[in-house]
């Protein structure tokens, strides 16, 4: 017995080694698809036609579909086990998927979506979070995270997603009619494309069939697709859009929305200069234009201004982009409830608390509200079509920041949600087509811009992406690799330039533009009190007293002797009805500058009111 003991230990050691080896293999299997897939299968294309007929346009390509598309014999999961367990297997495949298979591509499986397609991070507590291949510690983006990851990891040549509008309850806006809505939205294809560093295309609303897809919001849902290669993006578009072949046209207007880029945490020049240099190389300087999009929308969408004037809190002055995003949220919640409230009531699914709060929260919209919102959408589409015409593209950031870290508090912050929502709401509300284009890496994270074309300009936009992609990549690589000090302007100097531009805009009484330039200066150098104080002055001119007070407080924190900041904060507080605090500010300004007539006059006037 004793003599056989070593053999027993040898066998035990081999067994343990085998278990460890198997565990390692299992671990590799899990990592092999980056957590992108929920189900693997194959749907093979039909045989190639005999010559002289042309081969199928997508021959040799593989693709995956988000778990929103029906596949014959499989249950469409919608990112929810409760949904999956209460629905039967599909009896036929979505026409969109069938068209791609008939076009020569092989479908290889379904990919992860956020729960009920509501999230913004790409996380799903039931399926797990797909790993972002280019930034593993960061979110892949929602709601079609798995489809984006499958392409970014080169597991497929392209994939299908859907532009539903996820929402979150972290912040709300109140209209005079007491309607409440969360204010976070992200395009289900555009955002993960931006976060995973790949191409993403959102076609014009209604240009691709919606049948055989779980609806989220019927007037916003749009089938989109991901790819790494612009030629593949274009080939998929030719199959799905069924638009006639025409002579390829170059853009005659490339319009950069300066105010939209100020919402981004990526330095303004890092994104816009890549686009500018590429455009100049390909098409010449004459096609470049700049636009303050918020001002343009405010002037061209009168129904939006009429709705904004009805808000109950006069201190809250929303930009046009944020107002559009808020309206979109109201419509989206209304439509989701209309479609799925019966299922939610009967099944009572176990949902993420944030999703549950939005889905089950009471929302009262009248027919008049819906009519007003749809008028806004119609006017916005007309306004953008007039701006872009048949041969223009609008350039905006795809997302407001590099992908946040997994589980980051930033994902629920008001600033992040509002900025993200403002950017993605533009194409969703207008129904225009939009393409996300990667521009390399910045601080080890992918960055991108989006090009928007008029409603119905899908073929033109796909052609433009095909034309510009190589040049944009080259210019992005140059920007990322450039270390020449001669080409680099210090952040401090750039901040001063932005401040001076803000001062010029202020003198011209263009308050919104001034705020934009002061914001640029703050992003470049947030240690200068003057930038905050100057931005507060512009906010005061617009009647945005809460924002003005906040900026002045920050300026005073940076410089306790900033007299203008005390005077402006005092004015903001007076306008908000905080008279005692306003008097204190005016008096402190007098302590710092005893001869200041404005401070003395304001302090005396308020003092008399309370005597």
Coordinates of C-alpha atoms in Angstrom, one line a residue:
X1 CA 0.0 0.0 0.0
X2 CA 2.8 2.3 0.9
X3 CA 4.6 1.4 -2.3
X4 CA 1.7 2.5 -4.4
X5 CA 1.3 5.8 -2.6
X6 CA 3.6 7.7 -5.0
X7 CA 1.6 6.6 -8.0
X8 CA -1.6 7.9 -6.3
X9 CA 0.0 11.3 -5.8
X10 CA 1.2 11.2 -9.4
X11 CA -2.3 10.5 -10.6
X12 CA -3.8 13.1 -8.3
X13 CA -1.2 15.6 -9.6
X14 CA -2.1 14.8 -13.2
X15 CA -5.8 15.1 -12.4
X16 CA -5.3 18.5 -10.9
X17 CA -3.1 19.6 -13.8
X18 CA -5.9 18.4 -16.1
X19 CA -8.5 20.4 -14.2
X20 CA -6.3 23.5 -14.3
X21 CA -5.7 23.0 -18.0
X22 CA -9.4 22.6 -18.7
X23 CA -10.2 25.7 -16.6
X24 CA -7.7 27.7 -18.6
X25 CA -9.2 26.4 -21.8
X26 CA -12.7 27.3 -20.6
X27 CA -11.4 30.8 -19.7
X28 CA -10.0 31.2 -23.2
X29 CA -13.3 30.1 -24.7
X30 CA -15.1 32.8 -22.8
X31 CA -12.6 35.4 -23.9
X32 CA -12.5 34.3 -27.5
X33 CA -15.7 36.2 -28.4
X34 CA -15.2 39.0 -25.9
X35 CA -18.6 38.2 -24.5
X36 CA -20.3 39.6 -27.6
X37 CA -22.6 36.7 -28.5
X38 CA -25.6 35.2 -26.8
X39 CA -26.1 32.5 -29.4
X40 CA -24.0 31.0 -32.2
X41 CA -25.4 29.4 -35.4
X42 CA -25.0 29.6 -39.1
X43 CA -27.4 30.7 -41.8
X44 CA -25.6 30.0 -45.1
X45 CA -26.3 32.0 -48.3
X46 CA -27.7 30.5 -51.5
X47 CA -25.4 29.1 -54.2
X48 CA -23.7 31.6 -56.5
X49 CA -25.5 32.3 -59.7
X50 CA -24.0 30.8 -62.8
X51 CA -22.0 33.1 -65.1
X52 CA -22.4 35.5 -66.8
X53 CA -24.5 36.7 -63.9
X54 CA -22.6 38.7 -61.3
X55 CA -21.8 37.0 -58.0
X56 CA -23.7 38.0 -54.8
X57 CA -22.6 41.4 -53.6
X58 CA -21.8 40.2 -50.1
X59 CA -20.1 37.0 -51.0
X60 CA -17.5 35.8 -48.5
X61 CA -18.7 38.1 -45.7
X62 CA -19.9 37.1 -42.2
X63 CA -22.2 39.0 -40.0
X64 CA -24.0 38.9 -36.6
X65 CA -27.3 40.5 -35.5
X66 CA -28.3 42.1 -32.3
X67 CA -30.8 40.0 -30.2
X68 CA -33.6 42.2 -31.5
X69 CA -33.9 40.6 -34.9
X70 CA -36.1 37.5 -35.4
X71 CA -34.3 34.4 -36.6
X72 CA -36.5 31.4 -37.6
X73 CA -36.5 28.8 -34.9
X74 CA -34.9 31.0 -32.2
X75 CA -36.5 33.1 -29.5
X76 CA -35.7 36.8 -29.8
X77 CA -34.4 37.6 -26.3
X78 CA -34.5 41.5 -26.2
X79 CA -31.8 41.4 -23.6
X80 CA -34.3 40.0 -21.0
X81 CA -34.7 36.4 -19.7
X82 CA -38.3 37.3 -18.8
X83 CA -39.0 38.4 -22.3
X84 CA -37.4 35.3 -23.7
X85 CA -39.4 33.0 -21.4
X86 CA -42.7 34.5 -22.3
X87 CA -42.3 34.5 -26.1
X88 CA -42.3 31.8 -28.7
X89 CA -39.5 31.1 -31.2
X90 CA -39.8 33.1 -34.3
X91 CA -41.6 31.4 -37.2
X92 CA -39.6 33.4 -39.8
X93 CA -36.4 35.4 -40.2
X94 CA -36.4 39.2 -40.3
X95 CA -36.5 40.4 -43.9
X96 CA -33.4 42.5 -43.2
X97 CA -31.4 39.5 -42.2
X98 CA -32.8 37.4 -45.1
X99 CA -31.8 40.2 -47.5
X100 CA -28.2 40.1 -46.3
X101 CA -28.1 36.3 -46.5
X102 CA -29.6 36.3 -50.0
X103 CA -26.9 38.9 -50.8
X104 CA -24.2 36.3 -50.1
X105 CA -23.3 36.9 -46.4
X106 CA -23.3 34.2 -43.7
X107 CA -25.1 35.0 -40.4
X108 CA -23.1 33.5 -37.5
X109 CA -25.1 34.4 -34.4
X110 CA -26.9 36.8 -32.1
X111 CA -25.2 39.4 -30.0
X112 CA -25.8 41.1 -26.6
X113 CA -28.1 44.1 -26.2
X114 CA -28.9 46.1 -23.1
X115 CA -31.9 45.0 -21.2
X116 CA -35.0 45.9 -23.3
X117 CA -32.5 48.0 -25.3
X118 CA -32.6 50.7 -22.6
X119 CA -29.0 51.1 -21.5
X120 CA -26.3 53.4 -22.5
X121 CA -23.2 51.5 -21.2
X122 CA -23.5 48.2 -23.0
X123 CA -23.9 46.4 -19.7
X124 CA -26.5 43.6 -19.2
X125 CA -26.7 42.0 -15.8
X126 CA -28.1 38.8 -17.3
X127 CA -25.7 38.3 -20.2
X128 CA -22.7 40.3 -18.9
X129 CA -20.8 43.2 -20.4
X130 CA -19.1 42.6 -23.7
X131 CA -15.4 43.5 -23.5
X132 CA -14.4 46.6 -25.5
X133 CA -11.5 45.2 -27.6
X134 CA -9.7 48.5 -28.0
X135 CA -10.2 49.7 -24.4
X136 CA -10.9 46.6 -22.1
X137 CA -11.4 48.6 -18.9
X138 CA -14.0 50.8 -20.5
X139 CA -17.6 50.4 -21.5
X140 CA -18.4 49.2 -25.1
X141 CA -21.5 51.5 -25.2
X142 CA -25.2 50.6 -25.6
X143 CA -27.6 49.5 -26.6
X144 CA -26.2 47.2 -29.3
X145 CA -22.9 46.6 -27.5
X146 CA -22.3 43.0 -28.6
X147 CA -22.7 43.8 -32.3
X148 CA -20.1 46.6 -32.1
X149 CA -17.7 44.4 -30.1
X150 CA -18.0 41.5 -32.6
X151 CA -16.9 43.8 -35.4
X152 CA -14.2 45.6 -33.4
X153 CA -12.7 42.2 -32.3
X154 CA -12.8 41.1 -36.0
X155 CA -15.1 38.2 -35.2
X156 CA -17.4 39.2 -38.1
X157 CA -17.1 41.5 -41.1
X158 CA -20.2 43.5 -40.2
X159 CA -23.1 43.4 -37.8
X160 CA -26.6 44.7 -37.4
X161 CA -28.0 46.8 -34.6
X162 CA -30.9 49.1 -34.1
X163 CA -31.1 52.8 -33.2
X164 CA -33.5 52.6 -30.3
X165 CA -33.2 55.3 -27.7
X166 CA -32.1 54.2 -24.3
X167 CA -33.1 56.4 -21.3
X168 CA -32.1 56.9 -17.7
X169 CA -33.7 58.5 -14.8
X170 CA -30.7 60.4 -13.4
X171 CA -32.0 63.8 -14.3
X172 CA -35.3 65.3 -15.3
X173 CA -36.7 68.4 -16.8
X174 CA -40.1 69.8 -16.0
X175 CA -42.4 71.4 -18.5
X176 CA -45.2 73.8 -17.5
X177 CA -47.8 71.0 -18.0
X178 CA -45.9 68.9 -15.4
X179 CA -44.5 66.3 -17.9
X180 CA -41.5 64.6 -16.5
X181 CA -38.9 62.8 -18.5
X182 CA -35.4 61.4 -18.1
X183 CA -32.8 63.1 -20.2
X184 CA -30.4 60.5 -21.4
X185 CA -30.3 59.1 -24.9
X186 CA -27.7 57.4 -27.0
X187 CA -28.0 56.0 -30.5
X188 CA -27.9 52.2 -30.3
X189 CA -25.3 52.0 -33.1
X190 CA -23.6 55.4 -33.1
X191 CA -22.5 55.3 -29.5
X192 CA -20.9 51.8 -29.4
X193 CA -19.3 52.5 -32.8
X194 CA -17.7 55.6 -31.3
X195 CA -16.6 53.8 -28.1
X196 CA -15.2 50.7 -29.9
X197 CA -13.4 52.6 -32.7
X198 CA -15.4 51.3 -35.7
X199 CA -17.7 52.6 -38.4
X200 CA -21.4 52.8 -37.6
X201 CA -24.2 53.9 -39.9
X202 CA -27.7 55.1 -39.0
X203 CA -29.8 55.4 -42.2
X204 CA -32.6 57.8 -42.8
X205 CA -35.7 56.9 -40.8
X206 CA -37.9 54.4 -42.7
X207 CA -35.3 53.7 -45.4
X208 CA -34.9 50.0 -44.1
X209 CA -37.8 47.7 -43.3
X210 CA -38.6 47.3 -39.5
X211 CA -40.5 44.1 -39.7
X212 CA -39.2 41.1 -37.8
X213 CA -37.6 43.3 -35.2
X214 CA -38.7 43.9 -31.6
X215 CA -40.0 47.5 -31.6
X216 CA -38.8 49.9 -29.0
X217 CA -40.1 53.2 -30.2
X218 CA -41.8 53.0 -33.6
X219 CA -41.2 56.5 -34.8
X220 CA -37.4 56.4 -33.9
X221 CA -36.3 52.8 -34.4
X222 CA -33.9 52.5 -37.3
X223 CA -31.9 49.5 -38.4
X224 CA -28.2 50.4 -38.5
X225 CA -24.9 48.5 -39.1
X226 CA -21.3 48.3 -38.1
X227 CA -18.1 47.6 -40.1
X228 CA -14.4 48.2 -39.9
X229 CA -14.0 48.7 -43.7
X230 CA -15.9 51.6 -45.4
X231 CA -16.3 49.5 -48.6
X232 CA -18.2 46.8 -46.6
X233 CA -20.3 49.5 -44.9
X234 CA -21.2 50.7 -48.4
X235 CA -21.9 47.3 -49.8
X236 CA -24.2 46.5 -46.9
X237 CA -26.0 49.8 -47.6
X238 CA -26.5 48.9 -51.3
X239 CA -28.3 45.7 -50.3
X240 CA -30.4 47.2 -47.5
X241 CA -31.3 50.6 -48.9
X242 CA -32.0 49.4 -52.4
X243 CA -31.1 52.8 -53.9
X244 CA -30.3 53.0 -57.6
X245 CA -26.6 53.4 -58.6
X246 CA -25.7 56.9 -59.5
X247 CA -22.5 58.8 -60.2
X248 CA -20.6 59.4 -57.0
X249 CA -20.6 63.0 -55.8
X250 CA -18.2 64.8 -53.6
X251 CA -19.5 67.1 -50.8
X252 CA -19.6 70.7 -51.7
X253 CA -20.2 71.8 -48.1
X254 CA -18.5 70.3 -45.0
X255 CA -20.1 72.2 -42.1
X256 CA -18.5 71.9 -38.7
X257 CA -20.9 72.5 -35.8
X258 CA -18.5 74.4 -33.5
X259 CA -20.9 74.4 -30.5
X260 CA -21.4 70.7 -30.6
X261 CA -17.6 70.1 -30.4
X262 CA -17.6 72.2 -27.2
X263 CA -19.7 69.6 -25.6
X264 CA -16.9 67.1 -26.0
X265 CA -14.2 66.4 -23.5
X266 CA -11.7 65.8 -26.4
X267 CA -9.8 69.0 -27.2
X268 CA -11.5 70.9 -30.0
X269 CA -8.5 70.9 -32.3
X270 CA -7.8 67.1 -31.9
X271 CA -11.1 66.3 -33.7
X272 CA -11.8 69.3 -36.0
X273 CA -8.3 69.7 -37.4
X274 CA -8.3 66.1 -38.6
X275 CA -11.6 66.8 -40.5
X276 CA -10.4 70.2 -41.7
X277 CA -7.1 69.0 -43.1
X278 CA -8.6 65.9 -44.7
X279 CA -11.3 68.1 -46.3
X280 CA -8.8 70.7 -47.6
X281 CA -6.7 67.9 -49.1
X282 CA -9.6 66.1 -50.8
X283 CA -12.0 68.9 -51.8
X284 CA -10.3 72.3 -51.1
X285 CA -10.7 75.0 -48.5
X286 CA -13.7 76.5 -50.1
X287 CA -16.1 73.7 -49.0
X288 CA -15.4 74.2 -45.3
X289 CA -17.9 76.1 -43.2
X290 CA -18.6 76.6 -39.5
X291 CA -22.0 76.8 -37.8
X292 CA -23.4 77.4 -34.4
X293 CA -26.0 74.8 -34.7
X294 CA -27.9 75.7 -31.6
X295 CA -28.5 79.2 -33.0
X296 CA -29.5 77.9 -36.4
X297 CA -32.0 75.5 -34.9
X298 CA -33.4 78.2 -32.7
X299 CA -34.0 80.4 -35.7
X300 CA -35.4 77.7 -38.0
X301 CA -37.6 75.6 -35.7
X302 CA -40.1 78.1 -34.3
X303 CA -42.3 75.5 -32.7
X304 CA -39.4 74.5 -30.4
X305 CA -39.1 78.0 -29.2
X306 CA -42.8 78.1 -28.5
X307 CA -42.6 75.0 -26.4
X308 CA -39.5 76.2 -24.5
X309 CA -41.4 79.4 -23.5
X310 CA -43.9 77.3 -21.6
X311 CA -41.4 75.8 -19.2
X312 CA -42.3 76.5 -15.6
X313 CA -38.9 77.5 -14.3
X314 CA -37.7 80.7 -15.8
X315 CA -34.2 80.2 -14.5
X316 CA -33.6 77.1 -16.5
X317 CA -32.7 78.2 -20.1
X318 CA -32.2 75.1 -22.3
X319 CA -30.2 75.0 -25.5
X320 CA -32.1 74.0 -28.6
X321 CA -30.2 70.7 -28.7
X322 CA -31.2 69.8 -25.2
X323 CA -34.8 70.8 -25.8
X324 CA -34.9 68.5 -28.8
X325 CA -33.4 65.7 -26.8
X326 CA -36.0 66.2 -24.0
X327 CA -38.9 66.1 -26.5
X328 CA -37.4 62.9 -28.0
X329 CA -37.4 61.3 -24.6
X330 CA -41.0 62.1 -24.0
X331 CA -42.1 60.7 -27.4
X332 CA -39.9 57.6 -26.9
X333 CA -41.3 56.8 -23.5
X334 CA -44.8 57.3 -24.8
X335 CA -44.3 54.9 -27.7
X336 CA -42.6 52.3 -25.7
X337 CA -45.4 52.3 -23.1
X338 CA -48.0 52.1 -25.8
X339 CA -46.3 49.0 -27.3
X340 CA -45.2 47.0 -24.2
X341 CA -47.2 48.2 -21.2
X342 CA -49.5 45.2 -21.4
X343 CA -46.6 42.8 -21.3
X344 CA -45.0 44.6 -18.4
X345 CA -48.2 44.7 -16.4
X346 CA -49.0 41.0 -16.9
X347 CA -45.4 39.5 -16.6
X348 CA -44.0 42.0 -14.1
X349 CA -40.4 41.4 -15.2
X350 CA -37.5 41.7 -12.8
X351 CA -35.9 44.8 -14.3
X352 CA -32.9 47.0 -13.4
X353 CA -34.2 49.6 -11.0
X354 CA -33.3 52.5 -13.3
X355 CA -35.1 50.9 -16.2
X356 CA -38.1 50.0 -14.1
X357 CA -38.5 53.6 -12.9
X358 CA -38.7 54.8 -16.4
X359 CA -40.9 52.1 -17.9
X360 CA -43.4 52.1 -15.0
X361 CA -43.3 55.8 -14.2
X362 CA -46.5 57.7 -15.0
X363 CA -46.3 59.8 -18.2
X364 CA -49.3 61.9 -19.3
X365 CA -49.2 63.2 -22.8
X366 CA -52.1 64.7 -24.5
X367 CA -52.9 64.5 -28.2
X368 CA -51.9 68.2 -28.4
X369 CA -48.5 67.4 -26.9
X370 CA -47.9 64.7 -29.4
X371 CA -49.0 67.0 -32.2
X372 CA -46.6 69.8 -31.0
X373 CA -43.7 67.4 -30.7
X374 CA -44.2 66.0 -34.2
X375 CA -44.4 69.6 -35.6
X376 CA -40.9 70.2 -34.0
X377 CA -39.6 67.0 -35.8
X378 CA -41.0 68.1 -39.1
X379 CA -39.5 71.6 -38.8
X380 CA -36.2 70.2 -37.7
X381 CA -36.0 67.9 -40.7
X382 CA -36.8 70.8 -43.1
X383 CA -34.2 73.0 -41.4
X384 CA -31.4 70.4 -41.7
X385 CA -32.4 69.6 -45.3
X386 CA -32.2 73.3 -46.1
X387 CA -28.8 73.6 -44.4
X388 CA -27.2 70.5 -46.0
X389 CA -29.0 70.4 -49.4
X390 CA -28.1 67.5 -51.6
X391 CA -24.4 67.7 -51.3
X392 CA -23.5 68.9 -47.7
X393 CA -22.4 67.0 -44.6
X394 CA -22.6 68.3 -41.0
X395 CA -19.8 67.3 -38.7
X396 CA -20.3 66.7 -35.0
X397 CA -18.7 64.6 -32.3
X398 CA -20.2 61.1 -32.1
X399 CA -20.1 61.0 -28.3
X400 CA -19.3 63.6 -25.7
X401 CA -16.2 61.9 -24.2
X402 CA -14.0 58.8 -24.5
X403 CA -15.7 55.7 -23.2
X404 CA -16.0 56.0 -19.4
X405 CA -14.5 53.2 -17.2
X406 CA -16.7 50.3 -16.4
X407 CA -19.0 51.2 -13.4
X408 CA -17.9 54.8 -13.5
X409 CA -20.0 57.4 -11.6
X410 CA -19.7 59.6 -14.7
X411 CA -22.3 57.4 -16.5
X412 CA -25.1 58.7 -14.2
X413 CA -23.8 62.3 -14.0
X414 CA -26.1 65.0 -15.3
X415 CA -23.4 66.7 -17.4
X416 CA -22.5 63.4 -19.1
X417 CA -26.1 62.4 -19.8
X418 CA -27.2 65.8 -21.0
X419 CA -24.2 66.2 -23.4
X420 CA -24.5 62.7 -24.8
X421 CA -28.3 63.1 -25.2
X422 CA -27.9 66.5 -27.0
X423 CA -25.5 65.0 -29.6
X424 CA -27.4 61.9 -30.5
X425 CA -30.8 63.5 -30.5
X426 CA -30.1 65.5 -33.6
X427 CA -30.3 62.8 -36.2
X428 CA -32.9 60.8 -34.2
X429 CA -35.3 63.7 -34.1
X430 CA -34.8 64.8 -37.7
X431 CA -34.6 61.3 -39.2
X432 CA -31.5 62.3 -41.1
X433 CA -28.8 59.7 -41.8
X434 CA -25.6 59.7 -39.8
X435 CA -22.3 57.8 -39.9
X436 CA -19.7 57.5 -37.1
X437 CA -16.1 57.5 -38.3
X438 CA -13.2 56.6 -36.0
X439 CA -10.3 59.1 -35.7
X440 CA -7.7 57.0 -34.0
X441 CA -6.9 57.1 -30.3
X442 CA -6.6 59.9 -27.7
X443 CA -5.0 59.1 -24.3
X444 CA -5.4 55.3 -25.1
X445 CA -9.1 55.6 -25.9
X446 CA -10.9 55.6 -29.3
X447 CA -12.3 58.9 -30.6
X448 CA -14.6 59.6 -33.5
X449 CA -16.7 62.2 -35.4
X450 CA -20.0 61.8 -37.1
X451 CA -21.1 63.0 -40.5
X452 CA -24.8 63.8 -41.0
X453 CA -26.4 64.1 -44.4
X454 CA -29.9 65.3 -45.3
X455 CA -32.9 63.0 -44.9
X456 CA -32.7 60.5 -47.8
X457 CA -29.1 61.3 -48.6
X458 CA -27.9 57.8 -47.5
X459 CA -26.1 56.8 -50.7
X460 CA -24.4 60.2 -50.8
X461 CA -23.2 59.8 -47.2
X462 CA -21.9 56.3 -47.7
X463 CA -20.0 57.5 -50.8
X464 CA -18.6 60.4 -48.8
X465 CA -17.4 58.0 -46.0
X466 CA -15.8 55.8 -48.7
X467 CA -14.0 58.8 -50.2
X468 CA -12.8 60.4 -46.9
X469 CA -12.0 57.4 -44.8
X470 CA -8.4 56.8 -45.8
X471 CA -7.5 60.5 -45.6
X472 CA -9.2 60.9 -42.2
X473 CA -7.3 57.9 -40.9
X474 CA -4.0 59.3 -42.2
X475 CA -4.6 62.8 -40.7
X476 CA -5.7 61.2 -37.4
X477 CA -2.5 59.1 -37.3
X478 CA -0.5 62.2 -37.9
X479 CA -2.3 64.1 -35.1
X480 CA -1.8 61.2 -32.7
X481 CA 1.9 60.8 -33.5
X482 CA 2.9 64.4 -33.9
X483 CA 5.4 65.4 -31.3
X484 CA 6.8 68.5 -33.0
X485 CA 6.8 71.4 -30.5
X486 CA 6.7 73.8 -33.4
X487 CA 3.2 72.5 -34.3
X488 CA 1.9 72.5 -30.7
X489 CA 0.3 75.5 -29.2
X490 CA 0.3 75.3 -25.4
X491 CA -3.1 74.9 -23.7
X492 CA -2.6 78.1 -21.8
X493 CA -2.0 80.1 -25.0
X494 CA -5.0 78.4 -26.7
X495 CA -7.1 79.2 -23.7
X496 CA -6.3 82.9 -24.0
X497 CA -7.1 82.8 -27.7
X498 CA -10.5 81.3 -27.0
X499 CA -11.1 83.9 -24.3
X500 CA -10.4 86.7 -26.7
X501 CA -12.7 85.2 -29.2
X502 CA -15.3 85.1 -26.5
X503 CA -14.8 88.7 -25.7
X504 CA -15.3 89.6 -29.4
X505 CA -18.5 87.6 -29.5
X506 CA -19.7 89.3 -26.3
X507 CA -19.1 92.7 -27.7
X508 CA -21.1 91.7 -30.8
X509 CA -23.9 90.7 -28.4
X510 CA -23.7 87.1 -29.6
X511 CA -24.0 85.7 -26.1
X512 CA -24.3 82.0 -27.0
X513 CA -21.2 82.1 -29.2
X514 CA -19.4 83.9 -26.4
X515 CA -20.4 81.2 -23.9
X516 CA -19.0 78.6 -26.3
X517 CA -15.6 80.3 -26.6
X518 CA -15.3 80.8 -22.8
X519 CA -16.2 77.1 -22.4
X520 CA -13.4 76.2 -24.7
X521 CA -11.0 78.4 -22.6
X522 CA -12.1 76.6 -19.4
X523 CA -11.6 73.2 -20.9
X524 CA -8.1 74.2 -21.9
X525 CA -7.2 75.8 -18.6
X526 CA -9.7 75.6 -15.7
X527 CA -7.6 77.5 -13.2
X528 CA -8.3 81.0 -14.5
X529 CA -11.1 82.8 -12.7
X530 CA -11.6 85.3 -15.5
X531 CA -12.9 82.6 -17.9
X532 CA -15.6 81.6 -15.4
X533 CA -16.5 85.2 -14.6
X534 CA -16.7 86.2 -18.3
X535 CA -18.9 83.2 -19.1
X536 CA -21.2 84.3 -16.1
X537 CA -21.6 87.7 -17.8
X538 CA -22.8 86.1 -21.0
X539 CA -25.2 83.8 -19.0
X540 CA -26.6 86.9 -17.3
X541 CA -27.4 88.4 -20.7
X542 CA -29.3 85.3 -21.6
X543 CA -31.2 85.3 -18.3
X544 CA -29.5 82.0 -17.2
X545 CA -29.1 83.1 -13.6
X546 CA -28.4 79.7 -12.1
X547 CA -25.5 79.0 -14.5
X548 CA -24.2 82.6 -13.9
X549 CA -24.2 82.1 -10.1
X550 CA -22.4 78.8 -10.4
X551 CA -19.7 80.3 -12.7
X552 CA -19.2 83.2 -10.4
X553 CA -18.8 80.9 -7.3
X554 CA -16.2 79.0 -9.2
X555 CA -14.4 82.2 -10.1
X556 CA -14.4 83.3 -6.5
X557 CA -13.0 80.0 -5.4
X558 CA -10.1 80.5 -7.8
X559 CA -9.6 84.2 -7.0
X560 CA -11.0 85.7 -3.8
X561 CA -10.3 89.2 -5.0
X562 CA -12.3 89.0 -8.3
X563 CA -14.6 92.0 -7.9
X564 CA -16.5 91.3 -11.2
X565 CA -17.3 87.8 -10.0
X566 CA -18.9 89.2 -6.8
X567 CA -20.8 91.8 -8.7
X568 CA -22.1 89.3 -11.2
X569 CA -23.0 86.8 -8.6
X570 CA -24.8 89.4 -6.7
X571 CA -26.8 90.3 -9.8
X572 CA -27.7 86.6 -10.4
X573 CA -28.8 86.1 -6.8
X574 CA -30.9 89.3 -6.9
X575 CA -32.6 88.1 -10.0
X576 CA -33.3 84.8 -8.4
X577 CA -34.8 86.5 -5.3
X578 CA -31.9 85.7 -2.9
X579 CA -31.6 89.4 -1.8
X580 CA -29.7 88.8 1.5
X581 CA -27.0 86.9 -0.3
X582 CA -26.9 89.5 -3.1
X583 CA -26.3 92.3 -0.6
X584 CA -23.4 90.4 0.9
X585 CA -21.8 90.0 -2.5
X586 CA -22.2 93.7 -3.4
X587 CA -20.8 94.7 0.0
X588 CA -17.8 92.4 -0.3
X589 CA -17.1 93.9 -3.8
X590 CA -17.0 97.3 -2.0
X591 CA -14.6 96.0 0.5
X592 CA -12.3 95.0 -2.2
X593 CA -12.9 98.1 -4.3
X594 CA -14.3 101.0 -2.2
X595 CA -14.7 103.3 -5.1
X596 CA -16.8 100.9 -7.2
X597 CA -20.0 102.9 -7.9
X598 CA -22.0 99.9 -9.2
X599 CA -21.4 97.9 -6.1
X600 CA -22.4 100.8 -3.9
X601 CA -25.5 101.6 -5.9
X602 CA -26.7 98.0 -5.9
X603 CA -26.0 97.5 -2.2
X604 CA -27.9 100.7 -1.3
X605 CA -30.9 99.9 -3.5
X606 CA -31.3 96.5 -2.0
X607 CA -30.8 97.8 1.5
X608 CA -33.6 100.3 1.1
X609 CA -36.0 97.6 0.0
X610 CA -35.6 95.8 3.3
X611 CA -35.6 98.8 5.6

